[in-house]
């Protein structure tokens, strides 16, 4: 619609909806990946720590005292256990105080936070690599003397990091998948959410320009206030349109009656006029009164067409009957102007289903125009028949005709042809014709009638 | 540093000097070559020569400086003294593992090393390229064919019942001086309790202790030994292949310990590129069957050892470090010495 293109547009509900949903999905995805990574790290760490503790406990249980000396038979199973978990280096140290009993005396002993704690962990660098260190303090009875022994075990972090990165890559993969699915769902959801709005727009766009019925569709609750507002606007609009039409019809009626009186009295006065000057003036009054009453009739016609168009009374009627009803009132005027009206059928008994009053107005307006713009001693011919499944009524005159440019605009309200500028007129005539034909799905064609004059063709679908 | 101190103390107590000692050295390729890869290895030159010649043939611009030392000396050179070598080859897997565990070996990842089966490489720092099985080698003349023992249990029974016949005619590694002997003994002790009973009967009968496989094979072949326990298969095989009818390999049915010869690139490598080329050359020995045959080595082939018999394969991993613990080691050696009744011998 031409109105829509000029509507200032700011943003899009769908785009905003999609962007916000995608933003939420992105945040959820990142949170998910981070959470899984954190949990993964904790689990991997606790797995490494438990394995270290099991190995250290196994070492602790293999300690014994022999001749007052601490003895340790390093258990193969302790190392085999750690070896089975991951490909990582193992370092160990068994110490009493600061004295190393066996193992790597460069390895730091971790002091537990509380003296009662049965283990202490730390992550440090050792021999150029990060290691997880565990110290398990044990009290050992060496010949009746309690000795505090520390078993310290360290494991490099390769297995830990590979577990974490595996978990992370799985989490990232799942996250990316989740995000892609979310985006697709966002698009679908936003489309389906806006579907009722789109179908509503379509329904309103499809309406004809005269259709001022309230919108009566089932709409989502969010759209309902908009429709209520629109409907109340339509009611007010059609109310004021009705009032305007009523006002025009009333005004036309009020003008026509006095004008007829003015015309009759002026004609009587003309007979008694003595000077040619006063006769001229009186003729001008007659022409002006006739024109005014004609305009008033056309306004009335237009109001009638507009009113009846909303609720046409269709009934089958033959074209000859329709023409007969339309032209009877024009014979006196034609005779007065010295114009011959002829009816020439090309086919008899052509039946169309029309609102007779509407079509009489239409034909009357064409005839009125034809007679008005024709000079004396010319003929206005009304022919009818069938062409391509349409019944036609062609009204041809020998008046000034339309120029090529005029034909295009002939049916616009208040348009008047260039060659008629010297004659009085309202420009309502062909608008009435075109509106009446639209009601019947008919067509209006205006062509040149040879060198002089024009041919107005009213075409109506045949009654089946 | 206590471990190292203990190791040095241990080594010096057996009369070795502070600096590591080498047994042999040879250069391959052009003498004036600037691109030299320095190898320290426990494998004898005569065994390794075909491999080195093939390598020099493939890389003519590279010279190979090949040094032979005992496994303890190789470890001492690389771990304690951090001597400049580009590649370290040893069959003492535990000592190689110690170097790799303590972050003194360089990581190397190549298409060739990727093909190694699990357990044949560790942290991409130490790589196995051949495996050798410790076998029971007998002198045919010392046994009736019917009494050849097929398991350790049978061997224990045989020796127990014929102590006099085998007295002084049993050979095995002296685990106090042979790193390989120590490794085989400790792995045997992990695999089966029979090991200590075997040591007991060996001690009762009286056993000759050796530093090296070659000497044991020679004595078996010459009939001085009735049998040798835990002889590495590749040496033994070569002797048999050379047609010495008096030597017979017996494969025990209970289990056979197999160890792997490993290589690593030390952290202070000078010629890294050549070292990596050599390492890749070694681990792809399976691709050169003729060379494998001429050296008598069993290359590590994509997971499949040649013999599918009950092989108790020692795989690479830090659990090998357990028996390197100074306390554990002295306990083990003490138990072994007392089982072997070595005090009697020295009396």
mmCIF file with all atom_site columns, C-alpha atoms in Angstrom, chain A residues 77-232:
data_model
loop_
_atom_site.group_PDB
_atom_site.id
_atom_site.type_symbol
_atom_site.label_atom_id
_atom_site.label_alt_id
_atom_site.label_comp_id
_atom_site.label_asym_id
_atom_site.label_entity_id
_atom_site.label_seq_id
_atom_site.pdbx_PDB_ins_code
_atom_site.Cartn_x
_atom_site.Cartn_y
_atom_site.Cartn_z
_atom_site.occupancy
_atom_site.B_iso_or_equiv
_atom_site.pdbx_formal_charge
_atom_site.auth_seq_id
_atom_site.auth_comp_id
_atom_site.auth_asym_id
_atom_site.auth_atom_id
_atom_site.pdbx_PDB_model_num
ATOM 1   C CA . UNK A 1 77  ? 51.382  -51.403 43.742 1.00 0.00 ? 77  UNK A CA 1
ATOM 2   C CA . UNK A 1 78  ? 51.473  -47.760 44.891 1.00 0.00 ? 78  UNK A CA 1
ATOM 3   C CA . UNK A 1 79  ? 53.368  -46.725 41.781 1.00 0.00 ? 79  UNK A CA 1
ATOM 4   C CA . UNK A 1 80  ? 51.526  -49.134 39.487 1.00 0.00 ? 80  UNK A CA 1
ATOM 5   C CA . UNK A 1 81  ? 48.275  -47.513 40.670 1.00 0.00 ? 81  UNK A CA 1
ATOM 6   C CA . UNK A 1 82  ? 49.404  -44.030 39.633 1.00 0.00 ? 82  UNK A CA 1
ATOM 7   C CA . UNK A 1 83  ? 51.002  -45.380 36.458 1.00 0.00 ? 83  UNK A CA 1
ATOM 8   C CA . UNK A 1 84  ? 47.666  -46.892 35.396 1.00 0.00 ? 84  UNK A CA 1
ATOM 9   C CA . UNK A 1 85  ? 45.844  -43.568 35.720 1.00 0.00 ? 85  UNK A CA 1
ATOM 10  C CA . UNK A 1 86  ? 47.953  -41.456 33.403 1.00 0.00 ? 86  UNK A CA 1
ATOM 11  C CA . UNK A 1 87  ? 51.344  -41.073 31.810 1.00 0.00 ? 87  UNK A CA 1
ATOM 12  C CA . UNK A 1 88  ? 52.821  -38.865 34.474 1.00 0.00 ? 88  UNK A CA 1
ATOM 13  C CA . UNK A 1 89  ? 56.052  -38.610 36.362 1.00 0.00 ? 89  UNK A CA 1
ATOM 14  C CA . UNK A 1 90  ? 56.065  -39.666 40.016 1.00 0.00 ? 90  UNK A CA 1
ATOM 15  C CA . UNK A 1 91  ? 58.252  -38.212 42.748 1.00 0.00 ? 91  UNK A CA 1
ATOM 16  C CA . UNK A 1 92  ? 58.283  -39.272 46.380 1.00 0.00 ? 92  UNK A CA 1
ATOM 17  C CA . UNK A 1 93  ? 59.982  -38.522 49.631 1.00 0.00 ? 93  UNK A CA 1
ATOM 18  C CA . UNK A 1 94  ? 59.715  -40.139 53.039 1.00 0.00 ? 94  UNK A CA 1
ATOM 19  C CA . UNK A 1 95  ? 61.081  -37.941 55.783 1.00 0.00 ? 95  UNK A CA 1
ATOM 20  C CA . UNK A 1 96  ? 61.361  -37.729 59.547 1.00 0.00 ? 96  UNK A CA 1
ATOM 21  C CA . UNK A 1 97  ? 61.487  -34.061 60.427 1.00 0.00 ? 97  UNK A CA 1
ATOM 22  C CA . UNK A 1 98  ? 63.882  -32.553 57.901 1.00 0.00 ? 98  UNK A CA 1
ATOM 23  C CA . UNK A 1 99  ? 65.784  -35.799 57.435 1.00 0.00 ? 99  UNK A CA 1
ATOM 24  C CA . UNK A 1 100 ? 64.985  -37.669 54.240 1.00 0.00 ? 100 UNK A CA 1
ATOM 25  C CA . UNK A 1 101 ? 64.701  -41.396 54.854 1.00 0.00 ? 101 UNK A CA 1
ATOM 26  C CA . UNK A 1 102 ? 64.357  -42.244 51.186 1.00 0.00 ? 102 UNK A CA 1
ATOM 27  C CA . UNK A 1 103 ? 63.272  -40.590 47.944 1.00 0.00 ? 103 UNK A CA 1
ATOM 28  C CA . UNK A 1 104 ? 63.885  -37.217 46.386 1.00 0.00 ? 104 UNK A CA 1
ATOM 29  C CA . UNK A 1 105 ? 65.037  -34.804 49.102 1.00 0.00 ? 105 UNK A CA 1
ATOM 30  C CA . UNK A 1 106 ? 64.426  -31.750 46.923 1.00 0.00 ? 106 UNK A CA 1
ATOM 31  C CA . UNK A 1 107 ? 60.680  -32.381 46.983 1.00 0.00 ? 107 UNK A CA 1
ATOM 32  C CA . UNK A 1 108 ? 58.909  -29.961 49.326 1.00 0.00 ? 108 UNK A CA 1
ATOM 33  C CA . UNK A 1 109 ? 56.914  -31.389 52.226 1.00 0.00 ? 109 UNK A CA 1
ATOM 34  C CA . UNK A 1 110 ? 53.497  -29.757 52.493 1.00 0.00 ? 110 UNK A CA 1
ATOM 35  C CA . UNK A 1 111 ? 52.544  -28.707 56.013 1.00 0.00 ? 111 UNK A CA 1
ATOM 36  C CA . UNK A 1 112 ? 48.889  -29.445 56.766 1.00 0.00 ? 112 UNK A CA 1
ATOM 37  C CA . UNK A 1 113 ? 46.773  -26.429 57.730 1.00 0.00 ? 113 UNK A CA 1
ATOM 38  C CA . UNK A 1 114 ? 45.728  -28.107 60.966 1.00 0.00 ? 114 UNK A CA 1
ATOM 39  C CA . UNK A 1 115 ? 47.906  -30.512 62.968 1.00 0.00 ? 115 UNK A CA 1
ATOM 40  C CA . UNK A 1 116 ? 45.010  -33.001 62.966 1.00 0.00 ? 116 UNK A CA 1
ATOM 41  C CA . UNK A 1 117 ? 44.608  -33.053 59.190 1.00 0.00 ? 117 UNK A CA 1
ATOM 42  C CA . UNK A 1 118 ? 45.481  -36.400 57.716 1.00 0.00 ? 118 UNK A CA 1
ATOM 43  C CA . UNK A 1 119 ? 46.688  -34.983 54.400 1.00 0.00 ? 119 UNK A CA 1
ATOM 44  C CA . UNK A 1 120 ? 47.751  -31.745 52.697 1.00 0.00 ? 120 UNK A CA 1
ATOM 45  C CA . UNK A 1 121 ? 47.778  -30.961 48.993 1.00 0.00 ? 121 UNK A CA 1
ATOM 46  C CA . UNK A 1 122 ? 49.558  -28.299 46.960 1.00 0.00 ? 122 UNK A CA 1
ATOM 47  C CA . UNK A 1 123 ? 50.284  -27.569 43.305 1.00 0.00 ? 123 UNK A CA 1
ATOM 48  C CA . UNK A 1 124 ? 53.870  -26.522 42.709 1.00 0.00 ? 124 UNK A CA 1
ATOM 49  C CA . UNK A 1 125 ? 56.629  -26.554 40.152 1.00 0.00 ? 125 UNK A CA 1
ATOM 50  C CA . UNK A 1 126 ? 59.129  -29.366 40.471 1.00 0.00 ? 126 UNK A CA 1
ATOM 51  C CA . UNK A 1 127 ? 61.971  -30.247 38.100 1.00 0.00 ? 127 UNK A CA 1
ATOM 52  C CA . UNK A 1 128 ? 60.615  -27.823 35.523 1.00 0.00 ? 128 UNK A CA 1
ATOM 53  C CA . UNK A 1 129 ? 57.045  -29.160 35.540 1.00 0.00 ? 129 UNK A CA 1
ATOM 54  C CA . UNK A 1 130 ? 53.910  -28.393 37.531 1.00 0.00 ? 130 UNK A CA 1
ATOM 55  C CA . UNK A 1 131 ? 53.150  -31.182 40.000 1.00 0.00 ? 131 UNK A CA 1
ATOM 56  C CA . UNK A 1 132 ? 50.405  -32.029 42.463 1.00 0.00 ? 132 UNK A CA 1
ATOM 57  C CA . UNK A 1 133 ? 52.006  -32.741 45.821 1.00 0.00 ? 133 UNK A CA 1
ATOM 58  C CA . UNK A 1 134 ? 50.469  -34.664 48.691 1.00 0.00 ? 134 UNK A CA 1
ATOM 59  C CA . UNK A 1 135 ? 51.926  -35.017 52.153 1.00 0.00 ? 135 UNK A CA 1
ATOM 60  C CA . UNK A 1 136 ? 50.483  -37.602 54.536 1.00 0.00 ? 136 UNK A CA 1
ATOM 61  C CA . UNK A 1 137 ? 51.816  -37.306 58.114 1.00 0.00 ? 137 UNK A CA 1
ATOM 62  C CA . UNK A 1 138 ? 51.979  -40.548 60.099 1.00 0.00 ? 138 UNK A CA 1
ATOM 63  C CA . UNK A 1 139 ? 53.063  -41.278 63.639 1.00 0.00 ? 139 UNK A CA 1
ATOM 64  C CA . UNK A 1 140 ? 55.176  -44.428 63.806 1.00 0.00 ? 140 UNK A CA 1
ATOM 65  C CA . UNK A 1 141 ? 56.265  -46.334 66.899 1.00 0.00 ? 141 UNK A CA 1
ATOM 66  C CA . UNK A 1 142 ? 60.008  -46.794 66.516 1.00 0.00 ? 142 UNK A CA 1
ATOM 67  C CA . UNK A 1 143 ? 61.122  -48.850 69.525 1.00 0.00 ? 143 UNK A CA 1
ATOM 68  C CA . UNK A 1 144 ? 58.646  -47.190 71.858 1.00 0.00 ? 144 UNK A CA 1
ATOM 69  C CA . UNK A 1 145 ? 59.342  -43.680 70.557 1.00 0.00 ? 145 UNK A CA 1
ATOM 70  C CA . UNK A 1 146 ? 56.638  -42.024 68.508 1.00 0.00 ? 146 UNK A CA 1
ATOM 71  C CA . UNK A 1 147 ? 58.166  -40.540 65.417 1.00 0.00 ? 147 UNK A CA 1
ATOM 72  C CA . UNK A 1 148 ? 56.392  -38.210 63.017 1.00 0.00 ? 148 UNK A CA 1
ATOM 73  C CA . UNK A 1 149 ? 56.933  -39.475 59.517 1.00 0.00 ? 149 UNK A CA 1
ATOM 74  C CA . UNK A 1 150 ? 55.865  -37.529 56.430 1.00 0.00 ? 150 UNK A CA 1
ATOM 75  C CA . UNK A 1 151 ? 55.114  -39.354 53.231 1.00 0.00 ? 151 UNK A CA 1
ATOM 76  C CA . UNK A 1 152 ? 55.194  -36.940 50.327 1.00 0.00 ? 152 UNK A CA 1
ATOM 77  C CA . UNK A 1 153 ? 54.096  -37.988 46.856 1.00 0.00 ? 153 UNK A CA 1
ATOM 78  C CA . UNK A 1 154 ? 54.027  -35.858 43.702 1.00 0.00 ? 154 UNK A CA 1
ATOM 79  C CA . UNK A 1 155 ? 52.486  -36.482 40.315 1.00 0.00 ? 155 UNK A CA 1
ATOM 80  C CA . UNK A 1 156 ? 52.880  -34.318 37.199 1.00 0.00 ? 156 UNK A CA 1
ATOM 81  C CA . UNK A 1 157 ? 49.724  -32.785 35.710 1.00 0.00 ? 157 UNK A CA 1
ATOM 82  C CA . UNK A 1 158 ? 49.639  -34.184 32.167 1.00 0.00 ? 158 UNK A CA 1
ATOM 83  C CA . UNK A 1 159 ? 46.815  -36.661 32.845 1.00 0.00 ? 159 UNK A CA 1
ATOM 84  C CA . UNK A 1 160 ? 44.902  -34.046 34.799 1.00 0.00 ? 160 UNK A CA 1
ATOM 85  C CA . UNK A 1 161 ? 45.203  -31.521 31.985 1.00 0.00 ? 161 UNK A CA 1
ATOM 86  C CA . UNK A 1 162 ? 44.268  -34.008 29.299 1.00 0.00 ? 162 UNK A CA 1
ATOM 87  C CA . UNK A 1 163 ? 41.161  -35.034 31.306 1.00 0.00 ? 163 UNK A CA 1
ATOM 88  C CA . UNK A 1 164 ? 40.225  -31.394 31.806 1.00 0.00 ? 164 UNK A CA 1
ATOM 89  C CA . UNK A 1 165 ? 40.766  -30.529 28.154 1.00 0.00 ? 165 UNK A CA 1
ATOM 90  C CA . UNK A 1 166 ? 38.728  -33.570 27.098 1.00 0.00 ? 166 UNK A CA 1
ATOM 91  C CA . UNK A 1 167 ? 35.854  -32.497 29.329 1.00 0.00 ? 167 UNK A CA 1
ATOM 92  C CA . UNK A 1 168 ? 36.273  -28.964 28.073 1.00 0.00 ? 168 UNK A CA 1
ATOM 93  C CA . UNK A 1 169 ? 36.210  -29.914 24.421 1.00 0.00 ? 169 UNK A CA 1
ATOM 94  C CA . UNK A 1 170 ? 33.111  -32.064 24.974 1.00 0.00 ? 170 UNK A CA 1
ATOM 95  C CA . UNK A 1 171 ? 31.477  -29.191 26.879 1.00 0.00 ? 171 UNK A CA 1
ATOM 96  C CA . UNK A 1 172 ? 32.442  -26.741 24.134 1.00 0.00 ? 172 UNK A CA 1
ATOM 97  C CA . UNK A 1 173 ? 31.074  -29.062 21.459 1.00 0.00 ? 173 UNK A CA 1
ATOM 98  C CA . UNK A 1 174 ? 27.808  -29.533 23.331 1.00 0.00 ? 174 UNK A CA 1
ATOM 99  C CA . UNK A 1 175 ? 27.713  -25.776 23.989 1.00 0.00 ? 175 UNK A CA 1
ATOM 100 C CA . UNK A 1 176 ? 28.130  -24.930 20.311 1.00 0.00 ? 176 UNK A CA 1
ATOM 101 C CA . UNK A 1 177 ? 25.439  -27.457 19.404 1.00 0.00 ? 177 UNK A CA 1
ATOM 102 C CA . UNK A 1 178 ? 23.147  -26.050 22.067 1.00 0.00 ? 178 UNK A CA 1
ATOM 103 C CA . UNK A 1 179 ? 23.746  -22.531 20.774 1.00 0.00 ? 179 UNK A CA 1
ATOM 104 C CA . UNK A 1 180 ? 23.033  -23.454 17.138 1.00 0.00 ? 180 UNK A CA 1
ATOM 105 C CA . UNK A 1 181 ? 19.801  -25.234 18.137 1.00 0.00 ? 181 UNK A CA 1
ATOM 106 C CA . UNK A 1 182 ? 18.840  -22.252 20.313 1.00 0.00 ? 182 UNK A CA 1
ATOM 107 C CA . UNK A 1 183 ? 19.358  -19.793 17.458 1.00 0.00 ? 183 UNK A CA 1
ATOM 108 C CA . UNK A 1 184 ? 17.242  -21.947 15.136 1.00 0.00 ? 184 UNK A CA 1
ATOM 109 C CA . UNK A 1 185 ? 14.509  -22.192 17.790 1.00 0.00 ? 185 UNK A CA 1
ATOM 110 C CA . UNK A 1 186 ? 14.686  -18.421 18.393 1.00 0.00 ? 186 UNK A CA 1
ATOM 111 C CA . UNK A 1 187 ? 14.095  -17.759 14.691 1.00 0.00 ? 187 UNK A CA 1
ATOM 112 C CA . UNK A 1 188 ? 11.197  -20.223 14.547 1.00 0.00 ? 188 UNK A CA 1
ATOM 113 C CA . UNK A 1 189 ? 9.656   -18.936 17.768 1.00 0.00 ? 189 UNK A CA 1
ATOM 114 C CA . UNK A 1 190 ? 9.848   -15.288 16.724 1.00 0.00 ? 190 UNK A CA 1
ATOM 115 C CA . UNK A 1 191 ? 8.331   -16.108 13.347 1.00 0.00 ? 191 UNK A CA 1
ATOM 116 C CA . UNK A 1 192 ? 5.464   -18.041 14.856 1.00 0.00 ? 192 UNK A CA 1
ATOM 117 C CA . UNK A 1 193 ? 4.913   -15.324 17.479 1.00 0.00 ? 193 UNK A CA 1
ATOM 118 C CA . UNK A 1 194 ? 4.559   -12.685 14.785 1.00 0.00 ? 194 UNK A CA 1
ATOM 119 C CA . UNK A 1 195 ? 2.481   -14.829 12.434 1.00 0.00 ? 195 UNK A CA 1
ATOM 120 C CA . UNK A 1 196 ? -0.962  -13.576 13.669 1.00 0.00 ? 196 UNK A CA 1
ATOM 121 C CA . UNK A 1 197 ? 0.270   -10.004 13.228 1.00 0.00 ? 197 UNK A CA 1
ATOM 122 C CA . UNK A 1 198 ? 1.379   -10.684 9.645  1.00 0.00 ? 198 UNK A CA 1
ATOM 123 C CA . UNK A 1 199 ? -1.865  -12.405 8.687  1.00 0.00 ? 199 UNK A CA 1
ATOM 124 C CA . UNK A 1 200 ? -3.786  -9.489  10.216 1.00 0.00 ? 200 UNK A CA 1
ATOM 125 C CA . UNK A 1 201 ? -1.761  -7.022  8.122  1.00 0.00 ? 201 UNK A CA 1
ATOM 126 C CA . UNK A 1 202 ? -2.470  -9.111  5.021  1.00 0.00 ? 202 UNK A CA 1
ATOM 127 C CA . UNK A 1 203 ? -6.194  -9.166  5.771  1.00 0.00 ? 203 UNK A CA 1
ATOM 128 C CA . UNK A 1 204 ? -6.316  -5.383  6.207  1.00 0.00 ? 204 UNK A CA 1
ATOM 129 C CA . UNK A 1 205 ? -4.189  -4.804  3.090  1.00 0.00 ? 205 UNK A CA 1
ATOM 130 C CA . UNK A 1 206 ? -6.500  -6.963  0.967  1.00 0.00 ? 206 UNK A CA 1
ATOM 131 C CA . UNK A 1 207 ? -9.530  -4.755  1.786  1.00 0.00 ? 207 UNK A CA 1
ATOM 132 C CA . UNK A 1 208 ? -11.017 -2.487  -0.841 1.00 0.00 ? 208 UNK A CA 1
ATOM 133 C CA . UNK A 1 209 ? -10.802 1.277   -0.354 1.00 0.00 ? 209 UNK A CA 1
ATOM 134 C CA . UNK A 1 210 ? -14.535 1.539   0.441  1.00 0.00 ? 210 UNK A CA 1
ATOM 135 C CA . UNK A 1 211 ? -14.508 -1.315  2.939  1.00 0.00 ? 211 UNK A CA 1
ATOM 136 C CA . UNK A 1 212 ? -14.967 0.286   6.319  1.00 0.00 ? 212 UNK A CA 1
ATOM 137 C CA . UNK A 1 213 ? -16.308 -2.730  8.173  1.00 0.00 ? 213 UNK A CA 1
ATOM 138 C CA . UNK A 1 214 ? -14.744 -3.323  11.598 1.00 0.00 ? 214 UNK A CA 1
ATOM 139 C CA . UNK A 1 215 ? -11.927 -5.914  11.708 1.00 0.00 ? 215 UNK A CA 1
ATOM 140 C CA . UNK A 1 216 ? -13.494 -9.048  13.077 1.00 0.00 ? 216 UNK A CA 1
ATOM 141 C CA . UNK A 1 217 ? -10.713 -11.651 13.378 1.00 0.00 ? 217 UNK A CA 1
ATOM 142 C CA . UNK A 1 218 ? -9.454  -13.789 16.230 1.00 0.00 ? 218 UNK A CA 1
ATOM 143 C CA . UNK A 1 219 ? -6.220  -12.203 17.359 1.00 0.00 ? 219 UNK A CA 1
ATOM 144 C CA . UNK A 1 220 ? -3.786  -12.826 20.226 1.00 0.00 ? 220 UNK A CA 1
ATOM 145 C CA . UNK A 1 221 ? -4.482  -10.888 23.411 1.00 0.00 ? 221 UNK A CA 1
ATOM 146 C CA . UNK A 1 222 ? -1.448  -8.624  22.804 1.00 0.00 ? 222 UNK A CA 1
ATOM 147 C CA . UNK A 1 223 ? -2.849  -7.470  19.453 1.00 0.00 ? 223 UNK A CA 1
ATOM 148 C CA . UNK A 1 224 ? -6.457  -7.127  20.660 1.00 0.00 ? 224 UNK A CA 1
ATOM 149 C CA . UNK A 1 225 ? -6.062  -3.544  22.050 1.00 0.00 ? 225 UNK A CA 1
ATOM 150 C CA . UNK A 1 226 ? -4.614  -2.465  18.679 1.00 0.00 ? 226 UNK A CA 1
ATOM 151 C CA . UNK A 1 227 ? -7.610  -3.983  16.852 1.00 0.00 ? 227 UNK A CA 1
ATOM 152 C CA . UNK A 1 228 ? -10.055 -2.426  19.316 1.00 0.00 ? 228 UNK A CA 1
ATOM 153 C CA . UNK A 1 229 ? -8.455  0.958   18.740 1.00 0.00 ? 229 UNK A CA 1
ATOM 154 C CA . UNK A 1 230 ? -8.445  0.417   14.977 1.00 0.00 ? 230 UNK A CA 1
ATOM 155 C CA . UNK A 1 231 ? -12.107 -0.630  14.968 1.00 0.00 ? 231 UNK A CA 1
ATOM 156 C CA . UNK A 1 232 ? -13.204 2.324   17.041 1.00 0.00 ? 232 UNK A CA 1
#
